[in-house]
Coordinates of C-alpha atoms and ligand atoms in Angstrom, one line a residue:
Chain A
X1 CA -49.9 181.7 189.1
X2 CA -49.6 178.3 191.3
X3 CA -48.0 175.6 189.8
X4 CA -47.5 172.1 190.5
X5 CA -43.5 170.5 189.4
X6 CA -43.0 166.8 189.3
X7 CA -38.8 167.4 189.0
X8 CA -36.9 164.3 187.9
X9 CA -34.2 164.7 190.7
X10 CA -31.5 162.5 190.1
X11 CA -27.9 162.7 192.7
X12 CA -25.5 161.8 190.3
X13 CA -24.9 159.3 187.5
X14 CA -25.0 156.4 189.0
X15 CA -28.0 157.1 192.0
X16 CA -31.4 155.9 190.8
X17 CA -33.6 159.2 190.3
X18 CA -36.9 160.3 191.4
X19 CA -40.0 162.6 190.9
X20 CA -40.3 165.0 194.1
X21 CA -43.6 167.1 193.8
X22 CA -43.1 171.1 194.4
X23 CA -45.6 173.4 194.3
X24 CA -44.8 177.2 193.5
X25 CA -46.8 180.0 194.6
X26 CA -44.7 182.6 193.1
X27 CA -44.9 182.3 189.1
X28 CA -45.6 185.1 187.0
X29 CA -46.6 184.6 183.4
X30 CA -44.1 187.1 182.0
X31 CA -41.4 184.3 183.5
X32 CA -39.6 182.9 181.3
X33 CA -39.7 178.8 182.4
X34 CA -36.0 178.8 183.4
X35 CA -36.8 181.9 185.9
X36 CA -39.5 180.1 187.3
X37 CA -37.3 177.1 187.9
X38 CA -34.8 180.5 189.1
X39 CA -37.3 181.5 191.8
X40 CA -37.8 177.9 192.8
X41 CA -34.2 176.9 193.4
X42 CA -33.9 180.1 195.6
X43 CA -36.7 179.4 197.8
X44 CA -35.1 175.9 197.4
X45 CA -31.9 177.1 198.8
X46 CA -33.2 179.3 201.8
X47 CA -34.6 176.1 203.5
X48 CA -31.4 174.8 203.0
X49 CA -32.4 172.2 200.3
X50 CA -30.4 171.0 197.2
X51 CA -31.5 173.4 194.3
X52 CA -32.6 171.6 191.2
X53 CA -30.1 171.6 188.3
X54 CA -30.1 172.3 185.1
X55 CA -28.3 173.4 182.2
X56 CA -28.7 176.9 180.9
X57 CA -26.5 179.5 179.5
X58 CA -27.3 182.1 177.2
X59 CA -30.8 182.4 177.4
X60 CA -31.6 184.3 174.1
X61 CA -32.2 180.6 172.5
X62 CA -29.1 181.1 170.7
X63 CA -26.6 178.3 172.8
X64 CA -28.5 175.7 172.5
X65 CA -28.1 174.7 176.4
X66 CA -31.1 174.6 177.8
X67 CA -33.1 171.6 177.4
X68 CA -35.7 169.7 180.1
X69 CA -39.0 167.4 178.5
X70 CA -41.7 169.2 179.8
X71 CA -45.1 167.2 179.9
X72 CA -44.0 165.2 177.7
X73 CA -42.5 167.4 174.8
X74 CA -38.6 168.7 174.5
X75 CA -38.4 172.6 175.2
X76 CA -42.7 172.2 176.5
X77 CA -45.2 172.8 174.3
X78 CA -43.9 175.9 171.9
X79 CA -41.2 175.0 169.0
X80 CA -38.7 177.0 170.9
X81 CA -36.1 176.7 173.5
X82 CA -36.8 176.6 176.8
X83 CA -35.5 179.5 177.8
X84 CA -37.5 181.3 175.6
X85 CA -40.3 179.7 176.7
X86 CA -42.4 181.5 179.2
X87 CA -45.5 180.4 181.6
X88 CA -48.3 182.2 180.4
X89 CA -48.0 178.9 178.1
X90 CA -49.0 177.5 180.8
X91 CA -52.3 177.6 183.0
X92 CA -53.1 178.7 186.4
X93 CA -52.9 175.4 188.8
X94 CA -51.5 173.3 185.9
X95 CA -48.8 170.2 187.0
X96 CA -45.7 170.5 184.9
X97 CA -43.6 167.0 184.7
X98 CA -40.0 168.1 184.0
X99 CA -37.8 165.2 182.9
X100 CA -34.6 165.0 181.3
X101 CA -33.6 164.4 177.8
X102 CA -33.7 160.6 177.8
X103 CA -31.4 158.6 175.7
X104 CA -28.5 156.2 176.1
X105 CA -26.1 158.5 174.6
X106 CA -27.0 161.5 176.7
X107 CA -26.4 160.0 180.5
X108 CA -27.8 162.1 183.2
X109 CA -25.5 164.2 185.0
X110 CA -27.4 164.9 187.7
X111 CA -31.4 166.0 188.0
X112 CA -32.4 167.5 184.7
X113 CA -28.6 168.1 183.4
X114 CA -27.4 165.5 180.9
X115 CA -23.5 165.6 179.4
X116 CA -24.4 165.8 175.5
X117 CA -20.8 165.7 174.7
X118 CA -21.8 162.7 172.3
X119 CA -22.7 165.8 170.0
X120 CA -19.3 167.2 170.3
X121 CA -17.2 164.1 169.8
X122 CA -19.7 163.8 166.4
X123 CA -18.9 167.0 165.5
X124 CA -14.8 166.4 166.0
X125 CA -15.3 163.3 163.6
X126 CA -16.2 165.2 160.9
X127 CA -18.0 168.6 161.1
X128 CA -14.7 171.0 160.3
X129 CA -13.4 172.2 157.0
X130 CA -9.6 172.4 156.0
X131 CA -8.6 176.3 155.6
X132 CA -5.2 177.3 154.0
X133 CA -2.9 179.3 156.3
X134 CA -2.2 183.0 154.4
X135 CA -4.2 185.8 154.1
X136 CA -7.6 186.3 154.8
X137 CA -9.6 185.4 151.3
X138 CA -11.9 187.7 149.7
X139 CA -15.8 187.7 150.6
X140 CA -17.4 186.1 148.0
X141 CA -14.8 184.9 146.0
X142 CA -15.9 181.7 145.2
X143 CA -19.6 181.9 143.8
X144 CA -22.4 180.4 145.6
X145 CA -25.9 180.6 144.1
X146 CA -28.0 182.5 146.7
X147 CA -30.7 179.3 147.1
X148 CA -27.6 177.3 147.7
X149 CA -26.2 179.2 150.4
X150 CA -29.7 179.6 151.8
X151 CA -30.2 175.9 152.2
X152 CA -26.6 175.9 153.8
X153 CA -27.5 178.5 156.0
X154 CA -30.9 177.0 157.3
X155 CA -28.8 173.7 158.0
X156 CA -26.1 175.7 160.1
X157 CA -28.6 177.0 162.1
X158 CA -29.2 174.0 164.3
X159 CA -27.6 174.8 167.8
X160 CA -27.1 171.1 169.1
X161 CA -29.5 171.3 171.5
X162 CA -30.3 167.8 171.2
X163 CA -34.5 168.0 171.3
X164 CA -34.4 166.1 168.0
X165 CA -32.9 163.0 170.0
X166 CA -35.3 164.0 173.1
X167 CA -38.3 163.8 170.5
X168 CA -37.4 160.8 168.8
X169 CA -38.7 157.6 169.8
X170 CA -35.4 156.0 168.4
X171 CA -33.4 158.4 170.4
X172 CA -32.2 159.1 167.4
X173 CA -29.3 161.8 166.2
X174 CA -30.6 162.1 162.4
X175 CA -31.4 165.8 162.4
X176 CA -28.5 166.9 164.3
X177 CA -25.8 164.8 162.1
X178 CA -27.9 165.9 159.5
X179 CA -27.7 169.5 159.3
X180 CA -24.1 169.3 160.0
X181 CA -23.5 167.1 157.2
X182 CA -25.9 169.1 155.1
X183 CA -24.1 172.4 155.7
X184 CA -20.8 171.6 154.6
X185 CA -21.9 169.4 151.7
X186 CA -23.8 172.1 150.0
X187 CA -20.9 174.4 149.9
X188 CA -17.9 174.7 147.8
X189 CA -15.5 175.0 150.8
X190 CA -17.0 171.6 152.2
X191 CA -16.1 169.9 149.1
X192 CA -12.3 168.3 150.1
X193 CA -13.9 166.3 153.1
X194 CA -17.2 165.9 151.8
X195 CA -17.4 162.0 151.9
X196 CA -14.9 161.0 154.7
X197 CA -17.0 163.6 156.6
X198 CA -20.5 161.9 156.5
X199 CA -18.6 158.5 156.8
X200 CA -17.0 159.7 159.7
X201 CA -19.8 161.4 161.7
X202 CA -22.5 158.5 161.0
X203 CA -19.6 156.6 162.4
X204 CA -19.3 158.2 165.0
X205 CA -23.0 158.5 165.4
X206 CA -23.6 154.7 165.5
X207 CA -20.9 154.4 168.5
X208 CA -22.1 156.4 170.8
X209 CA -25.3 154.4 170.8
X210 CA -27.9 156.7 168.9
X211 CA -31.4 154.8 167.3
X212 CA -32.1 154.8 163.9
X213 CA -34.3 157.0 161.7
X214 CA -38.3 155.7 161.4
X215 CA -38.8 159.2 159.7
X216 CA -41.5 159.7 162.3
X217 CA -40.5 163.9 161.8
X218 CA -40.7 164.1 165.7
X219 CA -37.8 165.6 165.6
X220 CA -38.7 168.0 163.0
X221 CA -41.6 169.4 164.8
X222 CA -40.1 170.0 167.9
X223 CA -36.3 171.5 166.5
X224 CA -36.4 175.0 168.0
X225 CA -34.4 176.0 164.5
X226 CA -36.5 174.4 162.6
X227 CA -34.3 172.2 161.0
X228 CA -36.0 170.2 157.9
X229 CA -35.6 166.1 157.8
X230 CA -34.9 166.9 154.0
X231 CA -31.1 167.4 155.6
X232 CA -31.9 163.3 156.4
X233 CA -32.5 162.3 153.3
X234 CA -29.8 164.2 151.6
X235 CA -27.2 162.9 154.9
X236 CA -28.9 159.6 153.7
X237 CA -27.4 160.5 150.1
X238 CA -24.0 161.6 151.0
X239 CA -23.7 158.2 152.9
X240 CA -24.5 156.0 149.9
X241 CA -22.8 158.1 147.8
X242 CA -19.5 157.9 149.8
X243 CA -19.8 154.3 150.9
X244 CA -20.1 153.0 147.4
X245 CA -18.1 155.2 145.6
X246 CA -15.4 156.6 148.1
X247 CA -11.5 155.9 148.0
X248 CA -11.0 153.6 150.4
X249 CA -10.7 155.5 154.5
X250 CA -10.7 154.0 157.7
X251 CA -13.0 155.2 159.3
X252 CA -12.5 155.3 163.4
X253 CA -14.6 157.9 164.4
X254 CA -11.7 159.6 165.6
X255 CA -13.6 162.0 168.3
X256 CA -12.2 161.3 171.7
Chain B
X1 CA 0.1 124.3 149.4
X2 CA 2.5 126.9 151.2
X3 CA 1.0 129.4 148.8
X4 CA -2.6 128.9 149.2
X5 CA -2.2 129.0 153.0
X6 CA 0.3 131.9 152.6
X7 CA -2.5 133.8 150.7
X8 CA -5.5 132.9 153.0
X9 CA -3.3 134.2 155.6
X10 CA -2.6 137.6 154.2
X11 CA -6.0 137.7 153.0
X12 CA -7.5 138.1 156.5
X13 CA -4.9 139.4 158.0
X14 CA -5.2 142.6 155.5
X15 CA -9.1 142.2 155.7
X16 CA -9.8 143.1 152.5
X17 CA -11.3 146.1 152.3
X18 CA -14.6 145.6 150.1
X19 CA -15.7 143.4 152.8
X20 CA -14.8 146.3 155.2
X21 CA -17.0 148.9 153.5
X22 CA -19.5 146.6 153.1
X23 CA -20.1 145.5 156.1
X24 CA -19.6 149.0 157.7
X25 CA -22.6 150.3 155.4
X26 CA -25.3 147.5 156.2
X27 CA -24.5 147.3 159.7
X28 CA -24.7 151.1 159.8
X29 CA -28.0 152.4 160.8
X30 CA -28.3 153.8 157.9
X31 CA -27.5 150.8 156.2
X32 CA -29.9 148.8 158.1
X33 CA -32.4 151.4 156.9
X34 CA -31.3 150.8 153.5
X35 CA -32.1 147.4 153.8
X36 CA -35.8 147.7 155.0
X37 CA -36.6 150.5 152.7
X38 CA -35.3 148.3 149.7
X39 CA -37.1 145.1 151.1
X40 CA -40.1 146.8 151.4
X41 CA -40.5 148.4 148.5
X42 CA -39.4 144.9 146.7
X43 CA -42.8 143.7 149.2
X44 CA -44.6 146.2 147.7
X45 CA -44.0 145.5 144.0
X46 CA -45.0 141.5 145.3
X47 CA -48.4 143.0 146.5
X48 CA -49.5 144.4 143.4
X49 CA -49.3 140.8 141.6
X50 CA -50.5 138.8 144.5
X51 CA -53.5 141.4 144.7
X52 CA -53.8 141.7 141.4
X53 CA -54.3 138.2 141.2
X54 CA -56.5 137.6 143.7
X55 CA -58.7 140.4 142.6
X56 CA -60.0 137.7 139.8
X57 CA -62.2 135.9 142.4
X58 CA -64.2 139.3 141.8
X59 CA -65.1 137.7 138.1
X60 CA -66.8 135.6 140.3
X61 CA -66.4 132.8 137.1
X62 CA -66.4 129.6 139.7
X63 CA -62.8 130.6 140.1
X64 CA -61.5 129.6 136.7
X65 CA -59.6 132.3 136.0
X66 CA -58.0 133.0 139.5
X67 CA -57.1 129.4 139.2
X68 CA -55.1 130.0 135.6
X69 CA -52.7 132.3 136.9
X70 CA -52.1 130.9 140.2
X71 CA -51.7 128.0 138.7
X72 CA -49.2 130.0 136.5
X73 CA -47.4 131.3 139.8
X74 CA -47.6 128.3 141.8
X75 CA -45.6 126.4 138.5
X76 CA -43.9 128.6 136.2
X77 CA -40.1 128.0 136.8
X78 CA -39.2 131.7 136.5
X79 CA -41.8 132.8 138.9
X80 CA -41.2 130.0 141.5
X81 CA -37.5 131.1 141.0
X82 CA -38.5 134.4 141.9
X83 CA -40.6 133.3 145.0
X84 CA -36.8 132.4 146.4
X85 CA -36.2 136.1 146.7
X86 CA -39.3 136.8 147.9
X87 CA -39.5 134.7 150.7
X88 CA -35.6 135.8 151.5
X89 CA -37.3 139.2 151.2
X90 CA -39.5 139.0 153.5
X91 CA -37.1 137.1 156.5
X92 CA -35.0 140.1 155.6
X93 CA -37.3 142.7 156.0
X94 CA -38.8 141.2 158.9
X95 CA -35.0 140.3 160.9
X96 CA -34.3 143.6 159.7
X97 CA -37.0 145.1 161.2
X98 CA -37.2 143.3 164.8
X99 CA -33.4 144.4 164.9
X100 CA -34.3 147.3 164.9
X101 CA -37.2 147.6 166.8
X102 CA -34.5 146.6 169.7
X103 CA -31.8 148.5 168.7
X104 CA -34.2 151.7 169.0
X105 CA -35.3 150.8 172.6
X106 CA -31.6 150.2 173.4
X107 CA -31.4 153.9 172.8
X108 CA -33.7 154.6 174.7
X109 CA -33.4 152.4 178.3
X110 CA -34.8 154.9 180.4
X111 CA -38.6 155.8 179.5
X112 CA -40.1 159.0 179.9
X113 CA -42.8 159.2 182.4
X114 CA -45.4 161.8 180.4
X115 CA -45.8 161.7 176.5
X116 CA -47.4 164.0 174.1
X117 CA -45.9 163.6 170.9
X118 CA -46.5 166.6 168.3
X119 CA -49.2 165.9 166.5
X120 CA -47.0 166.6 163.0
X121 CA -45.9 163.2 164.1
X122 CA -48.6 160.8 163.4
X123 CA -48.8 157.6 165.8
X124 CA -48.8 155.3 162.5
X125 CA -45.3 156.4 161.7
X126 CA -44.0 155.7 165.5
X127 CA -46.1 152.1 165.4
X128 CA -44.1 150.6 162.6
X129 CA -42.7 147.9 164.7
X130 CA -46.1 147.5 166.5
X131 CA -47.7 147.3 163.0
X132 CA -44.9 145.3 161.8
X133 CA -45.6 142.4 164.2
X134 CA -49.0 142.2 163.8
X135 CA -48.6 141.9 159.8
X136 CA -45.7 139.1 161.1
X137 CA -48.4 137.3 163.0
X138 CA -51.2 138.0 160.0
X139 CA -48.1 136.4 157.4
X140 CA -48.0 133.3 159.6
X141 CA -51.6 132.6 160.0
X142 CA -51.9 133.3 156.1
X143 CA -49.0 131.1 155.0
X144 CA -50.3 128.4 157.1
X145 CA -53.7 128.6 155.5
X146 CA -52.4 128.6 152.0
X147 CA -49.2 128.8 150.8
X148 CA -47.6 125.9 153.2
X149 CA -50.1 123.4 152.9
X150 CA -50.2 124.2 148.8
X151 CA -46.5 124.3 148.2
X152 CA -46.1 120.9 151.4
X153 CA -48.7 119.4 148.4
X154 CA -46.8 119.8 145.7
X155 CA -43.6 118.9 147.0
X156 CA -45.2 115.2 148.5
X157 CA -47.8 114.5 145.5
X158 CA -46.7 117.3 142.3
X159 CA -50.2 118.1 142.7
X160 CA -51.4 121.7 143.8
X161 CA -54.6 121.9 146.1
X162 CA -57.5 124.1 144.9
X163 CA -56.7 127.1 146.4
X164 CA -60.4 128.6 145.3
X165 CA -62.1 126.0 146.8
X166 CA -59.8 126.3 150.0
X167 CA -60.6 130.3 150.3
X168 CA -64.4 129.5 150.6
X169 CA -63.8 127.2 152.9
X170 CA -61.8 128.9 155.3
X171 CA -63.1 132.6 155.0
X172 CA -66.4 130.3 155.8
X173 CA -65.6 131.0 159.2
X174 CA -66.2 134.6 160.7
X175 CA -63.3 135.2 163.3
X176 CA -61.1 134.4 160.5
X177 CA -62.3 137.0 157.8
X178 CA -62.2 139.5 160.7
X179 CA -58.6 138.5 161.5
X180 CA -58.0 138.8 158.1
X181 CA -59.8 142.4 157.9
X182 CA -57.8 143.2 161.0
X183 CA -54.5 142.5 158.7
X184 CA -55.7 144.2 156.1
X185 CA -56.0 147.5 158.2
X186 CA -52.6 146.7 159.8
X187 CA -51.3 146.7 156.2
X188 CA -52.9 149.8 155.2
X189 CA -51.4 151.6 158.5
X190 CA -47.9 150.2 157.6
X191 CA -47.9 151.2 154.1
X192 CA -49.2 154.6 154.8
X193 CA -46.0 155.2 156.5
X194 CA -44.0 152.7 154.9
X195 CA -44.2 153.9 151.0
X196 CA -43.0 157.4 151.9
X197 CA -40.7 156.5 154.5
X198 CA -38.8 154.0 151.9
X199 CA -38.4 156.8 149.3
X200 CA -36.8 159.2 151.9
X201 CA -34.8 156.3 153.6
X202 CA -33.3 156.1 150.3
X203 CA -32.7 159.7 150.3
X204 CA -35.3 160.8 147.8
X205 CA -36.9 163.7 148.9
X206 CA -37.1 166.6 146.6
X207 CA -40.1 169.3 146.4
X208 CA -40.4 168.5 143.0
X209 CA -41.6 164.7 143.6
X210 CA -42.2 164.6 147.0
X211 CA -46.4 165.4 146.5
X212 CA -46.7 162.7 143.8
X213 CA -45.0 160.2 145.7
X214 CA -47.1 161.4 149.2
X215 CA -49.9 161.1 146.7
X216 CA -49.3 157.5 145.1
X217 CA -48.1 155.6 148.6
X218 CA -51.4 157.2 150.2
X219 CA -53.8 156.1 146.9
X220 CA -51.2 152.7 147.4
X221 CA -51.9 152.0 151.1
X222 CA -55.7 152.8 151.2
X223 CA -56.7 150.5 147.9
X224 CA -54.2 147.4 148.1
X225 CA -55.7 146.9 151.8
X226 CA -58.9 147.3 151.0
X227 CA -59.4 144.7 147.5
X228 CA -57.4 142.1 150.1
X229 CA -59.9 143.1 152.3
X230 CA -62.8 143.1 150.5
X231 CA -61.8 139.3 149.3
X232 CA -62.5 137.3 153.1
X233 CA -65.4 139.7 153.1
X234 CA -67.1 139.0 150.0
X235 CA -67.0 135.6 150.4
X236 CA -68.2 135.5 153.8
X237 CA -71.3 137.3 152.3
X238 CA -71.8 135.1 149.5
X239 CA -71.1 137.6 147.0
X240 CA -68.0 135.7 145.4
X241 CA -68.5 131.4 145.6
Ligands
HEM1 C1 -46.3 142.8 152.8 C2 -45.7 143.1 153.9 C3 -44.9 144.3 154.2 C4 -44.6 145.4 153.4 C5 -45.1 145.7 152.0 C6 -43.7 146.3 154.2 C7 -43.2 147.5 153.7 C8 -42.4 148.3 154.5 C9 -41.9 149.6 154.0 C10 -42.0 150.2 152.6 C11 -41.2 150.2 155.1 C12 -40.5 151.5 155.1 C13 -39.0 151.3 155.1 C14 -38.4 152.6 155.4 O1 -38.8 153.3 156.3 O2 -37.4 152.9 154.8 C15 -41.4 149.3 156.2 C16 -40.8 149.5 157.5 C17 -40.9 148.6 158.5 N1 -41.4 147.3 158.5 FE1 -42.4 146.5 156.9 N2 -43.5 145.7 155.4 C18 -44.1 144.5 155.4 C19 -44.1 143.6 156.4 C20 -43.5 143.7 157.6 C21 -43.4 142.7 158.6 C22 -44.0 141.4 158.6 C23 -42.6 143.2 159.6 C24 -42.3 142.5 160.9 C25 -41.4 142.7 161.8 C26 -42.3 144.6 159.3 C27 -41.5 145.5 160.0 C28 -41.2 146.7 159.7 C29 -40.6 147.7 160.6 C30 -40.2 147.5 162.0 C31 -40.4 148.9 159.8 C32 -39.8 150.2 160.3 C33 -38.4 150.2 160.4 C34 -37.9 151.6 160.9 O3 -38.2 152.6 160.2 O4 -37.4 151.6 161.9 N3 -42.8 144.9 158.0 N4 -42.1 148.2 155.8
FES2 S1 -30.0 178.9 177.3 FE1 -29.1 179.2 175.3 S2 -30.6 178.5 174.0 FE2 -31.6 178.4 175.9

């Protein structure tokens, strides 16, 4: 296959980026995207150019590392990640525009690699469970009804990719925040921190600049776990639910 | 005196904390959601009167009994009470809603350069704000047409102006029944949207409810539009006079 790239290449955080047009001779559609960009960056690298970056890491769509908007979707055009994304999604002599994520809480890095530590600091707020100290508890001691832990277990699957903030036009962190809410929240062991958790992590949400929820369900269709936006409304719940009837916390985020 | 200054002093010093929570959940955006899903659904209940209302031009009596009940509206002290809130409603709703509008671009500064949206995502439900200011604009040429000069009328002479008489006037005039059309369909887009969107804003989504209330705001957002719209329309035609 011969492709066209239009590559956001970007220096560093504070350079204004750029489109720069490749074309690649050597795809094959068994490739998974991220190998393509592979072969690219080491043609890249023998003429003694800059390789493009971008992040990656286990590439069995299990981390949640990989990211790039390509033409105009998060993860391309399948509800996957990219890295399980491969190009015979793609046709012969096609021009692929690879962007980063965009949003104000994910700066770029540099070229396609954005620091989504905004996710993590979210996730210190709030997304934990206290554990006593002593032995290791029995399995299943504390019942669970199976739908329960189902809906639980749906939630945890999100892998913080961040393609529901890519996809929103809100740049918005509902469906992330959401299914960590939602996962802790639906279980017994998430009970103790239940409402200084969502108070915490929309908190923390809301400072690190992420838009609010039009309910569009971008974010929905393009989560590679398939994350519902009924873990929105129920976040929107918990919220309410804590705010008005909460013992009093003070809430400062607390993530740094 | 001592005392009183003594207390106002602790009292903000402490800031008390039911203005704290308060605050923190309207200003949150979830909270500011909050805000615009109730508002709008408040907007919504105000529809079904006003359209309900107007709907009695199609008795097509000379306008006698439209002009009973809006005289009822335009006078009873309950209902002009109630106008109060409406009116807050709608600055609310609307403030709301262009706050918003900028707080979600703020989140985004840098564009993308290509967009193809899934289509699970339907372009109505990313064109609220877009839809929003065009019903903004609609509500200001409307307002000026009816409900300014009527109410200006009644606060300078006690008299209201014959609204009836006024619609055949105005909707004489093609460019404005098609404005008015064009207002209509911006309404219908919003609602289609906007009915759903308020239930689940307010966290109520449950398999059990979730078709009836997909089926009502859809039924909701495809006839309110379209008796308003049939109103301008009919009269233009000479159907209603
Ligand atoms: C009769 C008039 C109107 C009705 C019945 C109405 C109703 C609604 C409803 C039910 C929603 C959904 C709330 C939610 O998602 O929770 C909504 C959203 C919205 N409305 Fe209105 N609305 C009206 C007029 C306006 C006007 C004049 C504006 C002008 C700015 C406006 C701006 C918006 C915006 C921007 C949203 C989306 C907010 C968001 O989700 O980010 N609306 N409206
Ligand atoms: S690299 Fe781990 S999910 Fe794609």
């Amino acid at each position: 296959m011969k492709l066209t790239l239009k590559i956001w290449r970007q220096k560093n955080n504070n350079s204004k980026g750029e489109f720069k047009t490749y074309v690649h001779d050597h795809v094959s559609p068994d490739m998974s995207f991220l190998e393509m960009l592979d072969v690219l960056n080491e043609g890249l690298v023998k003429k003694g150019e800059e390789p493009v970056h971008f992040d990656h890491d286990c590439r069995e769509g299990i981390c949640g590392m990989c990211s790039l908007y390509i033409n105009g979707r998060p993860h391309g055009p399948l509800q996957t990640t990219t890295c399980q994304l491969h190009m015979r999604s793609f046709k012969d002599g096609e021009t692929i525009t690879i962007e980063p994520w965009r949003a104000a809480a994910f700066p770029v890095v540099k070229d396609l690699v954005v620091d989504r530590s905004a996710f993590d600091r979210i996730q210190q707020a709030g997304g934990y469970v206290s554990v006593n100290t002593g032995g290791v508890p029995d399995g299943n001691a504390i019942p669970v009804p199976k739908k329960v832990a189902d809906e639980a277990m749906d939630a945890a699957a999100c892998i913080g990719c961040g393609a529901c903030v890519a996809a929103c036009k809100n740049a918005s962190a509902m469906l992330f925040v959401s299914a960590k809410v939602s996962q802790y929240a639906l279980l017994p062991q998430g009970q103790p921190e239940r409402k200084e958790r969502v108070e915490k992590m929309v908190a923390q949400m809301d400072e690190e600049g992420f838009g609010a929820c039009t309910n569009t369900k971008a974010c929905e269709a393009e989560c590679p776990k398939s994350i519902k936006i009924t873990n929105i409304a129920r976040m929107n719940r918990e919220y309410y639910s804590s705010m008005f009837t909460n013992y009093e916390v003070t809430v400062s985020g607390g993530g740094d | 005196m001592r005392s009183i200054f003594g207390f106002l002093y602790k009292y903000f010093q402490t800031r008390p904390t039911y203005m704290n929570w308060f605050s923190q959940l309207i200003t949150s955006t979830i909270g500011k959601k909050l805000i615009m899903a109730l508002t709008g659904l408040f907007l919504i209940s105000f529809l079904i009167i006003h359209c309900t209302i107007n709907a009695m031009i199609f008795l097509n009596d000379g306008g006698v009994t439209f002009s009973h009940w809006g005289h009822f509206m335009g006078t009873n002290p309950v209902i002009r009470t109630l106008e109060i809130g409406l009116v807050a409603g709608f600055l609310i709703h609307i403030f709301q809603g262009l706050l918003l509008i900028k707080k979600n671009r703020d989140s985004r500064p840098v564009r993308y350069q290509v967009e193809a949206p899934s289509p699970k995502s339907t372009w109505y439900s990313r064109s609220m704000g877009l839809l929003g200011t065009l019903l903004l604009l609609f509500l200001i040429m409307h307002t000026a047409h009816f409900w300014i000069p009527n109410r200006s009328n009644q606060f300078a002479t006690g008299e209201e102006l014959n609204l009836y008489q006024m619609m055949l006037n105005i909707f004489a005039d093609p460019l404005i029944v098609i404005l008015y059309v064009l207002g209509c369909i911006s309404l219908a887009w919003h609602l289609l949207h906007g009915f759903w969107s308020a239930f689940q804003t307010l966290g109520l989504n449950h398999q059990r409810y979730n078709s009836i209330i997909h089926f009502v705001g859809t039924a909701f957002a495809i006839v309110v539009p379209l008796i308003f719209a049939l109103m301008p329309i009919a009269i233009y035609l000479n159907w209603v006079h």
